[in-house]
Structure formats: structure tokens, C-alpha cells
């Protein structure tokens, strides 16, 4: 999922586990998943299934997945996927990292199961290493968000980002990470930008998988960037990794408490997934003066549907245009671009009128 | 002072209505149930809900709209959890907010939480907070609560003895006659959310139709809780959706019962939990059974004719399969 593999891979390789990274999600992955997954499963499940099938063809024999305890579907993914794979004849060992209800020991046990005999200390260092890589990735992506709409040579940001990420990926031990990050940041800083160019700012909210996986969101960040939009995401990789895999061990930078407070006026209870965050972040973006919000969700995603039905009211009351994009296996690229252009156009015109009035 | 509280005929109405009604009556509050589903009610719901929502949610919104200018309050408890460590569905968690943010000029909503997720939580919490809005007398609330629990237990017993919720919920008992038509020669288990299979409009009268075809109908709601929980325990991981746990458990159970000849799984289009349980039923519960299984997905466009055809074909298959088995039994 997105760039998550970078951090998981770092953690496990540090613990001497052979890691097979499935090829990046592609049309083929999706087709594989769609073919074998339940028709109305949400897209993340389908892609995930496809990923595992592709990884098996490369020789993977153990699946590591995060679990959960509801109310959203994610918590049951691993089991359903495992059953499907089993029925298809794949021989997979399944390790599910359930958020431990009681204490962290469960999780560490599971990790030990994957890693064999490793000292606790090394396991914990491995986790920390993975998390720090996630943070590094986030930092670079944020820089890219800033540079993309302002770059003077088209495509410069993406090229630099690729190289910068590679620096991070190459590092095999925690000691090397700070220096690598330093180098990566310098590469990003070297991008030529026009800081005076007027840009629109759009907040991306919605279902986490769709937000983080460029294939699922059809590279929306890049597309918006090239239309002169600076984006911000309501969720970054390290936050998710922290929440779901490391159980909030690392102290979170952006407090989700604030989002919850902001959401309270419109949605008074958590609804699973990131529904509440979507609502809260939309309010936040409005307050921070963003020009618009785009919500991304996979077809049939339950928490986001709840959020979606609340967004129009927020949009009306706080005066921030919001658009909802639903992705499924049929979404076409041309349609998306047209819709994005129309939305960006609307925002630009709104901004102009506001400036004239002011 | 007599106030009226409206109760939408949707979602968990089928499980809790007798309890809710009793509770309010004991506090001297009148209740009014929305009318039975019609095309009009559904249309209203569809218009005021995002397209992507599932049919039951749209329908529930329609029922709220059917009530909203006729009552002083609408009872729309936020059903977070009805069993420890379980939920119903994300949409139930957000339902009152979906209603509030989409319909203007609503009467006040009573949307206190029904939440049994944590150990030691009790239904009383909900009723106490609700009761306080109508009386300051705690003893009165307590009595109303006790009476309501008795009503709930009765209702559960009724369901376990084979009566279907809309038969015990409805004051007009004309539906009861449905039960006694003809002799039934096959037994069909219908597995689905209560608000799908018991709503006559939504299910297109499926239960009655099956009976007319000579089937004895059983549903998941006739199984006592410990039975479906035990059965659902056969899954590799416990499901955290109460309704679907019930459905999967019932599927395990009925696939195993010799007197059940076939199963029908009714899912809502776009329903998250159903998409997973359908898969689980296929892959686990059905594993060593050759019983016919019909998967029906309903949405607002489902046509009655298509559904009738499928039901008829299914019944033919069930009977045909049974004959084969009978023949086999005589020979071996
Ligand atoms: S949040 Fe949405 S997409 Fe993700 S698992 Fe839940 S229902 Fe599926
Ligand atoms: S359980 Fe399914 S049908 Fe019921 S509200 Fe949730 S998504 Fe809709």
C-alpha cells in the first residue's frame, strides 16, 4: 500500500527476514483481485489480494497483515483473503498483527513468530527503524507537495522525489538513516521553484488506503500538482503505521484529538475507518483557509459514506467547496481529469472574486 | 401534557420495537410508528441520502421523513453496540448524524447511545438517559425499564418459537394467517438482516411467497443466542458485527440440519458486512454441504419479476435435489 512497504521492509530485513515486495499495484493486480474477491468487497481488499497473489508467484510464503476489531471491514480482511488464497491453492502462512487488546506482548510475540529467534531488543529497534523510515518518507512527500505546483521545470519534483526516496530505501541500518535523510532533503531543496507563483490549496481527506496508494487514487497528488495545486493530506504514512501497527507507541505529531473535537459538531461518534477524521479534517482545512477539499473513497466504503453525507452541510456552513471522488475498478482516468479540472477551475474563480471583493 | 415519540419502521425496529413501545407507554408517552414501506417512503429516503448509501439506510431516512411532521420527537438511538466487543455497522454509528445533516426542520432527535461494547455496560444506561427527558422520577424510569425488558424477553421468546418479528411487532395481526397456508413439504432458511427480510416491500414479500410455494420458512432469529454464537465460533476469527455473526452462525447451523432443504442469503447492495459474510458463508459454512444456496442482492432497482423467477427456480432445484436424496436413501 503506497509507500508502506518501505518501512515494513526496513523493519523485517533488519531482523533478517527475507522480504518480498509485491510489484507496485497495477491494472493487473487489480484484475487478479477483482476476479477472486467478493464483488462488493471494497477496493483495498481487492488490490491487497492481487498483491499477495503476485507476491506468491515471486516465492513469498508468509503473509503479514494488520488486523483490527471493527467496526470496519479491515479487521476481517486477513481472514477472508487467506481463505480465498487457500481455496485457490496458495500455500500461505498467515500472521495477523491484531491490535493487542490487553498488552503489547501479543504483538511482540507475533513479530517474533515471523522473525524467529531474535532478541527483544533487536525487535524493538527494528520497529523503531521502520517507523523512522515512515517519517522520513512523509517528510519528503510533504516537500514534494509544496514543490510540485511551483516547479519551474515540469516533472522536476517527481524526478527528485524518486531519487530522494531511493536514498531512504537503500539504508539497511538505523545508523545510516539521518545522513540519508539529510541527502534526500537536499535533493528536494535543489528543485527550482517559483515561490511567488499563486497556487490553490486543497486538502485531501478520506479513506486511508485510497489516500496513500497512488494507484488507487490514480495519482491524484501528481495530477493536482500539475494543475497548480498544493495539496495536503489528512493522513500520512507514519500516522497510520503508528496507529495500526505500532499501536500508538510512538507519540503522534498531529493529534487526532483535535480532529475529533472539530468533528463533534457534525458527527458525534466515531464510525470506524477514518470517517471521523474525514469530517474533522474538513472542518480544519476550512478553518485554515484552504481553497477546497476533496474526499476520496472506495466504492461501498462504509465510514466514508457516513462522512460523505455530512460534508455538504460543512461545506455550506463553513463555505469550503468539497468534492467527493469515488474510486472503483471501473474509474477511468479521463473522467477523473475532467472532474479535477472543473473543480480546480471553480476554486480559482472563487478565489479571484474573493480577492476582488477584498 | 401528552407528547408523541415517532419510531421509524426500519433498522432494528424489528428487534426492539416491543421494548421501546413498552418503555414509552409506561412513561405516559405515546408512540407512533411510521407507516409500512411504500414506494413513496422509499423515494423520499433516496432523495435525501447520498447515492452511495445502502438501501436500508435510505429506507430508514424515508421512514424518518414519514414521521417528522407528525410527532414531537423521533426516537433514533445511536446503536453503537448490542453485544460486548461487537458493533452493528459503521452506518449505524453515524446514522443520527446522517439524518441530522441532511433533513431540515426535524423535531428533536432522541439519539442517546445504545452501547454494550464494554464489559459491565447495560441497556439501562440508554433508558435512563432517555427517560430523564420525560420524567424526573427515577423510580418511574426504573419501572418502565423493567417492563420494557420483560417485553423484550417476550419478544425474543416469540421469535425463538418461530414467529417472525413483524408478526409479533404488529398490532394488526392479520399477517399471522400467512403462517397457516397449506402444508409445507420443504424447509427453507432465509438468512439476512432483519430490516431486509421482514420488510414486505423491500423483500418483495419473499417470506410469504416462499410459504405460498409450500415452504416452511426459518430465519436466523429463531436460534437462541448461544446457538448462533457457538456456530459462528467455527470461523477463524470472531466477527465483530452482531447481525452478521448471527447470519453466519445460522448458516453454519442450518447447513447442518437434515430438515433444512435449502438456504437463501439476502444481502443489501453495497453493504459492507454482507459482502464479507456472503464470502464467509460460501467458503466456510458451505464447505461440506451440497444444499442449494441462493444469493440474492437487493437494491432499489431490483425488479419483482426477476426475483420471482429466481425464487421459483430455486424452489424447483430444492425439490429436485431432495428427490434425488430420497432416491439415494432408498437404494443404500
Ligand atoms: S475504511 Fe472503507 S475501504 Fe477501508 S476497509 Fe473500511 S470499508 Fe473498506
Ligand atoms: S449492515 Fe449493511 S445494510 Fe445494514 S446499514 Fe450497514 S451497510 Fe447498510
XYZ file of C-alpha atoms and ligand atoms in Angstrom:
706
model
C 0.000 0.000 0.000
C 1.536 3.176 -1.189
C 4.984 3.530 0.226
C 4.245 1.467 3.290
C 6.408 -1.349 2.061
C 9.450 0.849 2.582
C 9.009 0.893 6.292
C 7.861 -2.695 6.758
C 10.671 -3.938 4.605
C 13.188 -1.963 6.607
C 11.919 -3.387 9.824
C 11.863 -7.004 8.724
C 15.114 -7.008 6.834
C 16.766 -5.544 9.824
C 15.525 -8.663 11.577
C 16.954 -10.916 8.905
C 13.687 -11.858 7.295
C 13.602 -12.204 3.552
C 11.071 -9.749 2.312
C 9.347 -9.983 -0.990
C 7.828 -6.740 -2.012
C 4.928 -7.313 -4.362
C 5.293 -5.327 -7.551
C 3.567 -1.954 -7.278
C -0.177 -2.204 -7.679
C -1.152 -2.113 -11.308
C -4.075 -2.851 -13.531
C -3.010 -6.466 -13.464
C -3.023 -6.578 -9.672
C -6.480 -5.158 -9.604
C -7.761 -7.567 -12.208
C -6.415 -10.504 -10.232
C -8.069 -9.211 -7.107
C -11.346 -8.375 -8.742
C -11.568 -11.783 -10.241
C -11.298 -13.619 -6.970
C -12.584 -11.271 -4.306
C -16.238 -10.857 -3.389
C -17.908 -8.481 -5.786
C -18.828 -5.879 -3.200
C -15.663 -6.002 -1.208
C -14.053 -2.629 -1.024
C -11.255 -1.939 -3.430
C -8.437 -2.116 -0.891
C -9.272 -5.753 -0.306
C -9.208 -6.492 -3.987
C -5.869 -4.809 -4.525
C -4.451 -6.458 -1.471
C -5.472 -9.866 -2.651
C -3.902 -9.183 -6.004
C -0.696 -8.072 -4.262
C -0.480 -11.321 -2.361
C -1.046 -13.391 -5.431
C 1.687 -11.586 -7.259
C 3.999 -11.934 -4.298
C 3.330 -15.662 -4.121
C 4.425 -16.003 -7.706
C 7.713 -14.490 -6.601
C 8.063 -17.026 -3.837
C 6.592 -15.444 -0.722
C 5.304 -17.934 1.830
C 4.057 -15.850 4.721
C 1.558 -13.061 4.719
C 1.870 -10.360 7.280
C -1.173 -8.254 7.738
C -2.605 -5.862 10.191
C -5.829 -6.866 11.887
C -8.421 -4.896 13.728
C -11.539 -5.198 15.752
C -14.078 -3.343 13.784
C -16.411 -1.873 13.072
C -14.966 -1.525 9.636
C -14.195 -4.348 7.284
C -10.473 -4.008 7.505
C -10.347 -6.086 10.649
C -11.584 -9.114 8.808
C -9.617 -8.741 5.616
C -6.783 -11.042 6.512
C -9.023 -13.995 7.239
C -11.121 -13.617 4.141
C -8.099 -13.137 1.937
C -6.421 -16.115 3.469
C -9.466 -18.288 2.811
C -9.637 -17.128 -0.776
C -5.950 -17.816 -1.296
C -6.312 -21.208 0.324
C -9.174 -22.123 -1.973
C -7.077 -21.028 -4.911
C -4.357 -23.400 -3.839
C -1.785 -20.976 -2.498
C 0.202 -22.257 0.452
C 0.486 -19.271 2.663
C 1.247 -18.929 6.312
C -0.817 -16.133 7.802
C 0.371 -13.831 10.538
C -2.093 -11.199 11.595
C -0.923 -8.355 13.719
C -4.001 -7.733 15.813
C -4.050 -4.626 17.908
C -3.488 -6.238 21.256
C -6.468 -5.731 23.484
C -4.510 -6.459 26.582
C -0.924 -5.511 26.148
C 1.838 -5.054 23.710
C 3.262 -8.507 24.427
C 0.892 -10.135 21.936
C 2.205 -8.021 19.145
C 5.799 -8.665 20.006
C 5.067 -12.383 20.106
C 3.647 -12.236 16.628
C 6.651 -10.366 15.376
C 8.888 -12.943 16.937
C 6.945 -15.638 15.186
C 7.891 -14.067 11.879
C 11.429 -13.244 12.759
C 12.492 -16.412 14.503
C 14.958 -16.133 17.334
C 15.899 -12.529 17.687
C 16.488 -10.642 20.838
C 13.687 -8.386 22.034
C 15.940 -5.500 21.820
C 16.594 -6.055 18.180
C 12.894 -6.488 17.513
C 12.123 -3.200 19.159
C 14.908 -1.480 17.328
C 13.547 -2.930 14.137
C 10.142 -1.459 14.816
C 11.616 1.887 15.578
C 13.688 1.778 12.438
C 10.605 1.062 10.355
C 8.771 3.930 11.940
C 11.565 6.373 11.362
C 11.668 5.438 7.736
C 7.965 6.133 7.511
C 8.567 9.560 8.998
C 11.323 10.225 6.517
C 9.055 9.272 3.632
C 6.374 11.611 4.920
C 8.779 14.457 5.136
C 9.870 14.020 1.539
C 6.315 13.734 0.329
C 5.332 16.906 2.097
C 8.193 18.696 0.406
C 7.015 17.347 -2.914
C 3.527 18.664 -2.252
C 4.985 22.101 -1.853
C 7.282 21.976 -4.852
C 5.058 20.373 -7.447
C 2.774 23.310 -8.235
C 5.720 25.718 -8.079
C 8.394 23.859 -10.009
C 9.910 25.736 -12.919
C 10.691 22.634 -14.980
C 7.798 20.270 -15.393
C 8.459 16.907 -13.768
C 11.461 18.066 -11.760
C 9.783 17.356 -8.458
C 8.857 13.822 -9.307
C 12.318 13.010 -10.533
C 13.894 14.410 -7.408
C 11.425 12.596 -5.204
C 12.233 9.264 -6.813
C 15.915 9.720 -6.139
C 15.326 11.004 -2.650
C 13.149 8.036 -1.756
C 15.749 5.700 -3.133
C 18.238 7.132 -0.651
C 15.920 6.174 2.161
C 15.128 2.757 0.761
C 18.784 1.842 0.380
C 19.591 2.289 4.007
C 19.792 -1.040 5.817
C 20.594 0.004 9.360
C 19.259 2.725 11.654
C 22.661 4.405 11.947
C 22.641 5.448 8.324
C 19.201 6.965 8.296
C 19.841 10.538 9.474
C 22.565 11.103 6.908
C 20.451 9.622 4.153
C 17.540 11.817 5.090
C 19.874 14.774 5.004
C 20.952 13.900 1.478
C 17.367 13.303 0.404
C 16.210 16.620 1.767
C 18.997 18.378 -0.085
C 17.862 16.793 -3.309
C 14.376 18.097 -2.706
C 15.689 21.520 -1.843
C 17.571 21.623 -5.103
C 14.314 21.689 -7.065
C 13.892 25.035 -8.790
C 10.693 26.653 -7.622
C 8.939 29.927 -8.185
C 7.849 30.916 -4.720
C 5.713 33.791 -5.924
C 3.525 31.766 -8.178
C -0.051 31.835 -6.882
C -1.294 28.369 -6.042
C -4.525 26.902 -4.807
C -4.512 24.788 -1.720
C -6.626 21.670 -1.492
C -6.914 19.259 1.407
C -7.278 15.588 0.598
C -9.378 13.632 3.038
C -10.955 10.216 3.000
C -10.248 6.565 3.248
C -6.668 5.923 4.121
C -5.796 3.283 1.613
C -7.079 5.341 -1.256
C -5.234 8.351 0.062
C -1.923 6.588 0.363
C -1.909 4.312 -2.669
C -1.253 6.296 -5.840
C -2.612 3.519 -7.990
C -5.924 3.572 -6.156
C -6.278 7.334 -6.354
C -4.922 7.498 -9.874
C -2.042 9.624 -8.806
C -4.255 12.450 -7.754
C -1.497 14.331 -5.966
C 0.604 14.495 -9.086
C -2.354 15.441 -11.233
C -3.369 18.241 -8.914
C 0.212 19.366 -8.594
C 0.496 19.814 -12.309
C -2.683 21.877 -12.266
C -1.031 24.273 -9.880
C -2.492 22.941 -6.664
C -0.642 22.433 -3.446
C -2.159 19.506 -1.605
C -2.136 18.382 1.952
C -3.337 15.020 3.126
C -5.306 14.404 6.255
C -3.332 11.247 6.929
C 0.305 10.427 6.420
C 2.038 7.099 6.388
C 3.756 7.362 9.725
C 0.495 8.199 11.419
C -1.148 5.132 10.011
C 1.770 2.875 10.753
C 1.841 4.181 14.249
C -1.852 3.732 14.783
C -2.290 0.341 13.243
C 0.965 -1.442 13.561
C 2.750 0.071 16.463
C -0.353 0.854 18.469
C 0.404 4.418 19.155
C 3.731 3.557 20.725
C 5.355 6.467 19.075
C 3.836 9.720 20.136
C 1.813 11.156 17.370
C 2.699 14.518 15.998
C -0.624 15.639 14.687
C -3.061 14.966 17.435
C -6.136 13.247 16.182
C -7.844 14.595 19.262
C -8.105 17.967 17.647
C -9.752 16.475 14.587
C -12.265 14.764 16.778
C -13.127 17.945 18.558
C -13.620 19.680 15.274
C -15.850 16.921 14.011
C -18.055 16.878 17.087
C -20.497 19.434 15.849
C -21.356 17.313 12.844
C -20.555 13.776 13.820
C -20.699 12.798 17.431
C -19.400 9.309 17.386
C -16.564 7.512 15.734
C -17.740 5.417 12.815
C -14.781 3.189 12.112
C -12.131 3.647 9.478
C -11.321 7.310 9.184
C -14.825 8.686 8.841
C -14.493 10.900 11.855
C -11.103 12.172 10.726
C -12.535 12.996 7.336
C -15.208 15.152 8.914
C -12.823 16.743 11.399
C -10.115 17.426 8.860
C -12.574 19.057 6.516
C -13.517 21.471 9.271
C -9.844 22.063 9.987
C -8.986 22.730 6.371
C -11.839 25.195 6.189
C -10.541 26.983 9.245
C -7.021 27.066 7.880
C -8.200 28.818 4.784
C -7.756 26.053 2.261
C -9.495 26.662 -1.020
C -11.197 23.307 -1.224
C -11.409 19.749 -0.012
C -11.513 16.526 -1.968
C -12.765 13.377 -0.342
C -11.566 10.060 -1.721
C -13.262 6.803 -1.011
C -13.538 3.358 -2.465
C -16.961 2.326 -3.647
C -19.072 0.930 -0.755
C -16.694 2.185 1.923
C -18.937 2.474 4.954
C -17.288 5.026 7.248
C -16.659 7.366 4.357
C -20.237 7.175 3.194
C -21.284 8.435 6.583
C -18.769 11.250 6.229
C -19.818 11.933 2.675
C -23.386 12.537 3.692
C -22.230 15.077 6.238
C -19.766 17.022 4.092
C -22.363 19.063 2.176
C -23.535 20.641 5.403
C -19.995 21.539 6.474
C -19.292 22.845 3.053
C -22.350 25.094 3.194
C -21.805 26.317 6.721
C -18.084 26.968 6.504
C -18.016 27.954 2.868
C -15.442 25.500 1.655
C -16.168 23.683 -1.602
C -15.935 19.941 -1.231
C -15.929 17.279 -3.865
C -16.261 13.556 -3.387
C -14.446 11.146 -5.657
C -15.397 7.524 -5.538
C -12.916 5.098 -6.939
C -13.653 1.616 -8.096
C -12.221 -0.747 -10.598
C -14.063 0.995 -13.392
C -12.981 4.551 -12.749
C -11.468 5.953 -15.887
C -8.608 8.368 -15.975
C -10.094 10.811 -18.461
C -13.198 11.274 -16.363
C -11.127 11.987 -13.312
C -9.048 14.630 -15.022
C -12.131 16.397 -16.298
C -13.670 16.461 -12.862
C -10.484 17.668 -11.222
C -10.058 20.412 -13.792
C -13.602 21.572 -13.321
C -13.171 21.655 -9.562
C -9.851 23.469 -9.707
C -11.391 25.938 -12.122
C -14.230 26.612 -9.768
C -11.860 27.198 -6.882
C -9.698 29.520 -8.923
C -12.643 31.632 -9.963
C -13.954 31.755 -6.425
C -10.612 32.902 -5.198
C -10.445 35.644 -7.795
C -13.842 37.025 -6.891
C -12.899 36.958 -3.248
C -9.721 38.843 -3.930
C -11.561 41.405 -5.984
C -14.062 41.897 -3.208
C -11.333 42.189 -0.640
C -49.144 17.049 28.578
C -49.088 14.290 26.088
C -46.232 14.014 23.695
C -45.706 11.614 20.867
C -42.455 9.935 20.007
C -42.039 8.664 16.495
C -40.348 5.362 15.811
C -39.209 4.649 12.272
C -40.176 1.236 10.998
C -36.647 0.458 9.936
C -33.289 -0.906 11.022
C -33.538 -2.515 14.430
C -37.210 -1.748 14.843
C -37.777 -5.436 14.229
C -35.841 -6.448 17.287
C -36.570 -3.699 19.723
C -39.925 -2.159 18.941
C -41.880 -4.034 21.644
C -39.356 -2.920 24.200
C -39.276 0.705 23.084
C -43.023 0.936 22.897
C -43.499 -0.539 26.366
C -40.935 1.783 27.832
C -42.541 4.917 26.466
C -46.025 3.779 27.370
C -45.015 3.327 30.968
C -43.806 6.897 30.993
C -47.105 8.060 29.603
C -45.595 8.911 26.252
C -47.399 7.978 23.069
C -45.521 6.287 20.282
C -46.205 6.438 16.613
C -44.642 4.068 14.143
C -44.048 5.183 10.599
C -46.268 3.584 8.009
C -45.356 0.403 6.257
C -42.846 0.872 3.496
C -44.219 2.097 0.216
C -42.578 3.268 -2.935
C -43.239 6.820 -1.775
C -41.466 6.390 1.542
C -38.500 4.815 -0.143
C -38.350 7.558 -2.777
C -38.251 10.225 -0.095
C -35.386 8.436 1.565
C -33.476 8.019 -1.654
C -33.793 11.716 -2.395
C -32.365 12.805 0.932
C -29.476 10.374 1.170
C -26.205 10.165 -0.699
C -26.378 7.770 -3.608
C -23.739 5.503 -2.210
C -25.594 4.646 0.977
C -27.087 1.199 1.192
C -30.766 0.620 0.649
C -31.637 0.036 4.333
C -30.159 3.392 5.292
C -32.044 5.185 2.541
C -35.192 3.449 3.607
C -34.643 4.401 7.232
C -34.271 8.020 6.192
C -37.545 7.682 4.309
C -39.220 6.437 7.459
C -37.872 9.348 9.436
C -39.370 11.662 6.844
C -42.653 9.863 7.063
C -42.789 10.816 10.721
C -41.168 14.131 11.023
C -44.133 16.464 10.778
C -46.441 14.248 12.799
C -44.555 13.769 16.068
C -42.828 15.763 18.807
C -39.687 13.659 18.957
C -38.087 10.985 16.875
C -36.529 8.085 18.654
C -33.329 7.285 16.839
C -30.955 5.768 19.347
C -27.399 5.563 18.151
C -26.945 1.830 18.119
C -23.274 1.522 18.752
C -23.165 -1.980 20.013
C -25.645 -4.546 21.218
C -23.125 -7.054 22.469
C -19.767 -6.935 24.110
C -16.913 -6.179 21.744
C -19.199 -6.072 18.774
C -20.748 -3.457 16.571
C -23.611 -3.445 14.147
C -22.148 -1.442 11.295
C -20.371 1.887 10.798
C -23.510 3.335 9.330
C -25.488 2.608 12.450
C -22.858 4.513 14.386
C -23.320 7.554 12.234
C -26.976 7.270 11.389
C -28.379 10.022 13.618
C -25.772 12.412 12.227
C -26.556 11.440 8.666
C -30.187 12.241 9.362
C -29.470 15.448 11.180
C -27.189 16.820 8.495
C -29.485 16.002 5.628
C -33.009 16.795 6.736
C -34.052 20.259 7.781
C -36.771 21.133 10.266
C -36.546 17.925 12.178
C -38.253 17.530 15.505
C -35.702 16.870 18.257
C -33.986 13.528 17.856
C -33.570 11.250 20.821
C -30.256 9.795 19.811
C -28.670 8.577 23.000
C -26.252 5.742 22.687
C -27.164 2.117 22.950
C -23.743 0.795 23.698
C -22.918 -2.559 25.208
C -19.394 -2.722 23.866
C -17.673 -2.569 27.210
C -17.876 -5.065 29.946
C -20.441 -4.151 32.552
C -22.419 -1.798 30.352
C -26.144 -2.236 30.434
C -29.190 -1.310 28.448
C -30.303 0.659 31.454
C -27.886 3.443 30.559
C -29.787 4.172 27.410
C -33.197 4.037 29.009
C -32.183 6.106 31.952
C -30.890 8.932 29.779
C -33.913 8.750 27.549
C -36.338 8.514 30.469
C -34.880 11.586 32.127
C -36.032 13.660 29.204
C -39.634 12.813 30.075
C -39.793 12.459 33.843
C -37.769 13.385 36.888
C -38.901 10.378 38.790
C -36.181 7.714 38.771
C -38.487 5.083 40.195
C -40.806 5.559 37.308
C -37.961 5.149 34.854
C -36.846 2.027 36.625
C -40.336 0.525 36.441
C -40.701 1.418 32.804
C -37.316 -0.091 32.161
C -38.219 -3.329 33.893
C -41.450 -3.590 31.970
C -39.591 -2.920 28.761
C -37.102 -5.668 29.490
C -39.963 -8.060 30.077
C -41.391 -7.056 26.741
C -38.037 -7.601 25.078
C -37.714 -11.050 26.595
C -41.193 -11.943 25.448
C -40.364 -10.765 22.004
C -37.214 -12.869 21.911
C -39.110 -15.884 23.123
C -41.731 -15.321 20.482
C -39.087 -15.169 17.811
C -37.392 -18.280 19.075
C -40.668 -20.122 18.985
C -40.830 -19.462 15.294
C -42.880 -16.307 14.944
C -41.386 -13.676 12.752
C -40.756 -10.202 14.110
C -43.296 -8.387 12.005
C -45.906 -10.779 13.302
C -45.160 -10.077 16.911
C -44.473 -6.374 16.378
C -47.607 -5.536 14.519
C -50.728 -4.762 16.374
C -52.828 -5.806 13.436
C -52.271 -9.481 13.410
C -53.667 -10.188 10.003
C -50.266 -11.330 8.903
C -50.473 -14.239 11.232
C -52.638 -16.063 8.767
C -49.662 -16.233 6.476
C -48.332 -18.922 8.660
C -51.059 -21.440 8.199
C -51.339 -21.716 4.459
C -51.292 -25.230 3.121
C -48.925 -27.966 4.068
C -45.281 -27.387 3.651
C -43.072 -30.082 2.251
C -39.715 -28.320 2.333
C -37.935 -26.066 4.787
C -36.027 -23.026 3.632
C -33.748 -20.948 5.820
C -33.733 -17.269 4.915
C -30.619 -15.526 6.158
C -30.411 -11.771 6.066
C -30.643 -8.554 8.015
C -33.989 -8.235 9.762
C -34.718 -4.964 8.003
C -34.303 -6.653 4.662
C -36.200 -9.851 5.084
C -39.069 -8.662 7.286
C -39.903 -5.531 5.365
C -42.523 -6.719 2.976
C -41.887 -4.046 0.414
C -38.127 -4.419 0.383
C -38.118 -8.191 0.376
C -40.962 -8.159 -2.121
C -42.880 -10.329 0.199
C -40.348 -13.058 -0.053
C -41.346 -14.895 3.096
C -44.992 -15.026 2.134
C -44.104 -16.124 -1.339
C -41.978 -18.959 -0.063
C -44.815 -20.096 2.117
C -47.169 -19.945 -0.812
C -44.803 -22.224 -2.649
C -45.226 -24.675 0.156
C -42.090 -23.941 2.111
C -41.718 -23.752 5.834
C -39.536 -20.708 6.465
C -36.960 -20.418 9.204
C -34.690 -17.450 9.878
C -31.674 -16.703 11.974
C -33.866 -15.082 14.585
C -35.304 -18.365 15.710
C -31.986 -19.511 17.034
C -31.219 -18.729 20.640
C -28.195 -16.558 21.059
C -25.897 -19.249 22.416
C -26.573 -21.440 19.404
C -25.645 -18.980 16.710
C -22.690 -17.811 18.726
C -21.414 -21.323 19.115
C -21.827 -21.940 15.406
C -20.202 -18.687 14.377
C -17.314 -19.661 16.640
C -16.225 -22.038 13.897
C -14.824 -19.117 11.960
C -11.101 -18.434 12.172
C -11.747 -15.093 13.814
C -14.743 -13.855 15.659
C -16.832 -11.447 13.645
C -17.360 -8.078 15.192
C -20.719 -7.384 13.595
C -23.532 -8.742 15.688
C -26.094 -9.108 12.940
C -23.699 -10.796 10.611
C -22.430 -13.043 13.325
C -25.990 -14.161 13.703
C -26.301 -14.709 9.981
C -23.118 -16.703 9.610
C -23.881 -18.720 12.725
C -27.326 -19.522 11.397
C -25.845 -20.540 8.069
C -23.480 -22.974 9.765
C -26.363 -24.331 11.788
C -28.896 -24.725 9.020
C -26.455 -26.255 6.571
C -26.007 -28.935 9.149
C -29.659 -29.620 9.848
C -31.176 -32.501 7.936
C -34.644 -30.946 7.931
C -33.473 -27.804 6.147
C -33.532 -28.229 2.396
C -32.067 -25.001 1.153
C -30.770 -21.586 2.173
C -31.305 -18.124 0.835
C -28.811 -15.420 1.692
C -30.257 -11.956 1.278
C -27.725 -9.136 1.044
C -28.115 -5.430 0.510
C -26.397 -3.987 -2.492
C -23.247 -2.237 -1.363
C -23.484 -3.489 2.197
C -20.029 -3.809 3.692
C -20.621 -6.532 6.240
C -22.772 -8.554 3.850
C -20.051 -8.587 1.231
C -17.769 -10.260 3.724
C -20.267 -12.627 5.297
C -21.510 -13.782 1.927
C -17.972 -14.825 1.224
C -17.592 -16.489 4.600
C -20.795 -18.439 4.169
C -19.600 -19.691 0.814
C -16.136 -20.561 1.961
C -16.687 -21.911 5.430
C -20.272 -22.745 6.279
C -20.965 -24.358 2.972
C -17.827 -26.364 2.731
C -19.196 -29.822 3.152
C -22.779 -29.393 2.209
C -24.472 -29.822 -1.109
C -27.570 -27.951 -0.080
C -28.730 -25.378 -2.568
C -27.820 -21.829 -1.665
C -29.339 -18.815 -3.341
C -27.605 -15.453 -3.056
C -29.969 -12.563 -3.544
C -28.779 -8.981 -3.556
C -31.445 -6.355 -3.273
C -31.304 -2.705 -4.145
C -33.788 -0.102 -5.199
C -33.761 -1.314 -8.753
C -34.414 -4.953 -8.054
C -37.343 -5.980 -10.184
C -40.098 -8.086 -8.783
C -40.349 -10.304 -11.849
C -36.691 -11.255 -11.796
C -36.858 -12.090 -8.162
C -39.937 -14.297 -8.591
C -38.236 -16.206 -11.351
C -35.191 -16.804 -9.225
C -37.217 -17.929 -6.248
C -39.223 -20.329 -8.351
C -36.156 -21.787 -9.974
C -34.602 -22.175 -6.576
C -37.624 -23.978 -5.194
C -37.583 -26.345 -8.142
C -33.980 -27.087 -7.511
C -34.554 -27.698 -3.818
C -37.338 -30.159 -4.515
C -35.392 -31.851 -7.245
C -32.335 -32.223 -5.040
C -34.498 -33.676 -2.322
C -35.997 -36.253 -4.560
C -32.544 -37.317 -5.609
C -31.553 -37.665 -1.991
C -34.683 -39.632 -1.206
C -33.979 -41.966 -4.071
C -30.424 -42.350 -2.932
C -31.607 -43.106 0.573
C -33.836 -45.961 -0.626
C -31.056 -47.574 -2.536
C -28.311 -47.509 0.034
S -12.437 2.050 5.559
Fe -13.678 1.646 3.775
S -12.286 0.853 2.260
Fe -11.289 0.691 4.244
S -11.768 -1.360 4.909
Fe -13.294 0.006 5.721
S -14.979 -0.074 4.268
Fe -13.166 -0.877 3.270
S -25.089 -3.555 7.818
Fe -25.107 -3.290 5.615
S -27.205 -2.951 5.083
Fe -27.007 -2.601 7.257
S -26.632 -0.420 7.458
Fe -24.665 -1.434 7.384
S -24.052 -1.370 5.254
Fe -26.237 -0.965 5.349
